[in-house]
Amino acid sequence: MLTAAFRILLNEGAHALTPQRVHRETGLARTTVYRNWPTRAHLMTAMLERATGNQDIPDFIDDLEHDLTVAVASLIFRFNERPLRPLFGALVEHGRHEGSERGSSGTEHLDDLAAQYIDGVLAPIRRAIEDGVRRGDLAISNADTALLDLCGPLLAKHVLLGQPTTDADGEEVTGRFLTRYRA
């Protein structure tokens, strides 16, 4: 069922992701679909729960350049192999229509899951940065700003421009980051 829901999301957008549409796509009984996923928020929550359940944390060796490279490679892998872009798009679209669903069961949980998903995607990079600051390898006053400096170009390329991100992109942003912040 979630595979069908994700296919609808990819091909038609979040506005098309409704229990009725999932029923038509899957052939599941309407009562089954509505009992388990009565709203778009419930469907998106189920998809986010599936996506957040398997967030890989890379192995670090306490070497700044290695750890950042591995963390950025993990992000690029997620961009290319996991449903990051369509889920971000769906979350943005859901946010635009949130007023009509606010107060409906599942919307607040969806917001929490979205934050958990995004935090999980960025966790390896945040950890590499925080470890670098703790060891004195990085001269950073605000870890969130540094995180955005490192991830921002990759996120923009992947999410906003819809272009594939490559290992070369990761090496480029990591190099610029190290030039700017290395202690």
Coordinates of C-alpha atoms in Angstrom, one line a residue, residues 17-179:
L17 CA -2.4 11.5 -2.3
T18 CA -5.8 10.8 -0.8
P19 CA -7.3 7.6 0.8
Q20 CA -9.8 7.5 -2.1
R21 CA -6.9 7.6 -4.7
V22 CA -5.0 4.9 -2.8
H23 CA -8.1 2.7 -2.7
R24 CA -8.5 3.1 -6.5
E25 CA -4.8 2.4 -7.1
T26 CA -4.4 -0.6 -4.9
G27 CA -7.8 -2.2 -5.0
L28 CA -7.8 -2.4 -1.2
A29 CA -11.3 -2.1 0.3
R30 CA -12.2 1.5 1.0
T31 CA -13.0 0.6 4.6
T32 CA -9.5 -0.8 5.0
V33 CA -7.8 2.2 3.6
Y34 CA -9.9 4.7 5.5
R35 CA -9.6 2.7 8.8
N36 CA -5.8 2.8 8.6
W37 CA -5.2 6.1 6.7
P38 CA -8.3 8.4 6.9
T39 CA -6.5 11.5 5.7
R40 CA -3.6 12.7 3.5
A41 CA -1.7 13.5 6.8
H42 CA -2.1 9.8 7.9
L43 CA -0.8 8.6 4.5
M44 CA 2.2 10.9 4.6
T45 CA 2.9 10.0 8.3
A46 CA 3.0 6.3 7.3
M47 CA 5.4 7.1 4.5
L48 CA 7.6 9.2 6.7
E49 CA 7.6 6.5 9.4
R50 CA 8.8 4.0 6.8
A51 CA 11.5 6.5 5.6
T52 CA 12.7 7.4 9.1
G53 CA 13.0 3.8 10.3
N54 CA 16.2 3.2 8.5
Q55 CA 18.6 6.2 8.8
D56 CA 22.2 5.1 8.4
I57 CA 24.8 6.7 10.6
P58 CA 28.3 6.3 9.1
D59 CA 31.3 5.2 11.1
F60 CA 33.6 8.1 12.0
I61 CA 37.3 7.9 12.9
D62 CA 37.8 11.3 14.6
D63 CA 39.5 12.7 11.5
L64 CA 37.7 15.9 10.4
E65 CA 38.2 15.6 6.7
H66 CA 37.3 11.9 6.6
D67 CA 34.3 12.2 8.9
L68 CA 32.9 15.2 6.9
T69 CA 33.5 13.4 3.6
V70 CA 31.7 10.2 4.9
A71 CA 28.8 12.3 6.3
V72 CA 28.4 14.2 3.1
A73 CA 28.6 11.0 1.1
S74 CA 25.8 9.6 3.3
L75 CA 23.6 12.6 2.5
I76 CA 24.3 12.2 -1.3
F77 CA 23.5 8.5 -1.1
R78 CA 20.2 9.4 0.5
F79 CA 19.5 12.0 -2.2
N80 CA 20.1 9.4 -4.9
E81 CA 18.8 6.2 -3.4
R82 CA 16.1 7.2 -1.0
P83 CA 12.9 9.3 -1.4
L84 CA 14.2 12.6 0.0
R85 CA 13.2 15.0 -2.7
P86 CA 9.6 13.8 -3.2
L87 CA 9.1 13.7 0.6
F88 CA 10.4 17.3 1.0
G89 CA 8.2 18.4 -1.8
A90 CA 5.2 16.7 -0.2
L91 CA 6.0 18.3 3.1
V92 CA 6.1 21.7 1.5
E93 CA 2.9 21.1 -0.4
H94 CA 1.3 19.7 2.8
G95 CA 2.4 22.9 4.6
R96 CA 0.6 25.0 2.0
H97 CA -2.6 23.1 2.6
E98 CA -2.1 22.6 6.3
G99 CA -4.8 25.0 7.3
S100 CA -7.5 22.8 5.8
E101 CA -6.2 19.8 7.7
R102 CA -5.1 21.5 11.0
G103 CA -6.7 19.9 13.9
S104 CA -7.3 16.7 12.0
S105 CA -5.9 13.6 13.7
G106 CA -2.4 12.9 12.5
T107 CA -1.3 16.4 11.3
E108 CA 0.6 17.2 14.4
H109 CA 2.3 13.8 14.4
L110 CA 3.2 14.4 10.7
D111 CA 4.9 17.6 11.7
D112 CA 6.9 15.8 14.4
L113 CA 7.9 13.0 12.0
A114 CA 8.9 15.5 9.4
A115 CA 11.3 17.2 11.8
Q116 CA 12.6 13.8 13.0
Y117 CA 13.2 12.7 9.3
I118 CA 15.0 15.9 8.5
D119 CA 17.1 15.8 11.7
G120 CA 17.9 12.2 10.9
V121 CA 19.0 13.0 7.4
L122 CA 21.3 15.8 8.7
A123 CA 22.5 13.9 11.8
P124 CA 25.7 12.5 10.4
I125 CA 26.9 15.9 9.2
R126 CA 25.8 17.6 12.4
R127 CA 27.7 15.0 14.4
A128 CA 30.9 15.4 12.2
I129 CA 30.7 19.2 12.7
E130 CA 30.1 19.0 16.5
D131 CA 32.9 16.5 16.9
G132 CA 35.2 18.8 14.9
V133 CA 34.3 21.7 17.1
R134 CA 34.8 19.6 20.3
R135 CA 38.3 18.5 19.1
G136 CA 39.2 22.1 18.2
D137 CA 39.5 21.3 14.5
L138 CA 36.8 23.7 13.5
A139 CA 36.4 27.4 14.4
I140 CA 32.6 27.7 14.4
S141 CA 30.5 29.9 16.6
N142 CA 27.1 28.5 15.3
A143 CA 26.9 24.8 14.3
D144 CA 23.5 25.3 12.6
T145 CA 24.9 28.0 10.3
A146 CA 27.9 25.8 9.5
L147 CA 25.6 22.9 8.8
L148 CA 23.6 25.0 6.4
D149 CA 26.8 26.3 4.7
L150 CA 27.8 22.7 4.1
C151 CA 24.5 21.1 3.2
G152 CA 22.7 24.1 1.6
P153 CA 24.3 23.8 -1.9
L154 CA 23.6 20.1 -2.0
L155 CA 20.0 20.5 -0.8
A156 CA 19.4 23.3 -3.2
K157 CA 20.7 21.3 -6.2
H158 CA 18.8 18.2 -5.2
V159 CA 15.5 19.5 -3.8
L160 CA 15.0 22.9 -5.5
L161 CA 16.7 22.3 -8.9
G162 CA 15.9 18.6 -9.1
Q163 CA 19.4 17.8 -10.3
P164 CA 21.4 14.7 -9.3
T165 CA 24.1 15.3 -6.7
T166 CA 27.4 13.6 -7.2
D167 CA 30.5 12.7 -5.2
A168 CA 32.2 15.5 -6.9
D169 CA 29.6 17.9 -5.6
G170 CA 30.2 16.5 -2.1
E171 CA 34.0 16.9 -2.4
E172 CA 33.5 20.5 -3.7
V173 CA 31.3 21.7 -0.8
T174 CA 33.4 19.8 1.8
G175 CA 36.5 21.5 0.4
R176 CA 34.9 25.0 0.6
F177 CA 33.6 24.2 4.1
L178 CA 37.0 23.2 5.4
T179 CA 38.7 26.2 3.8

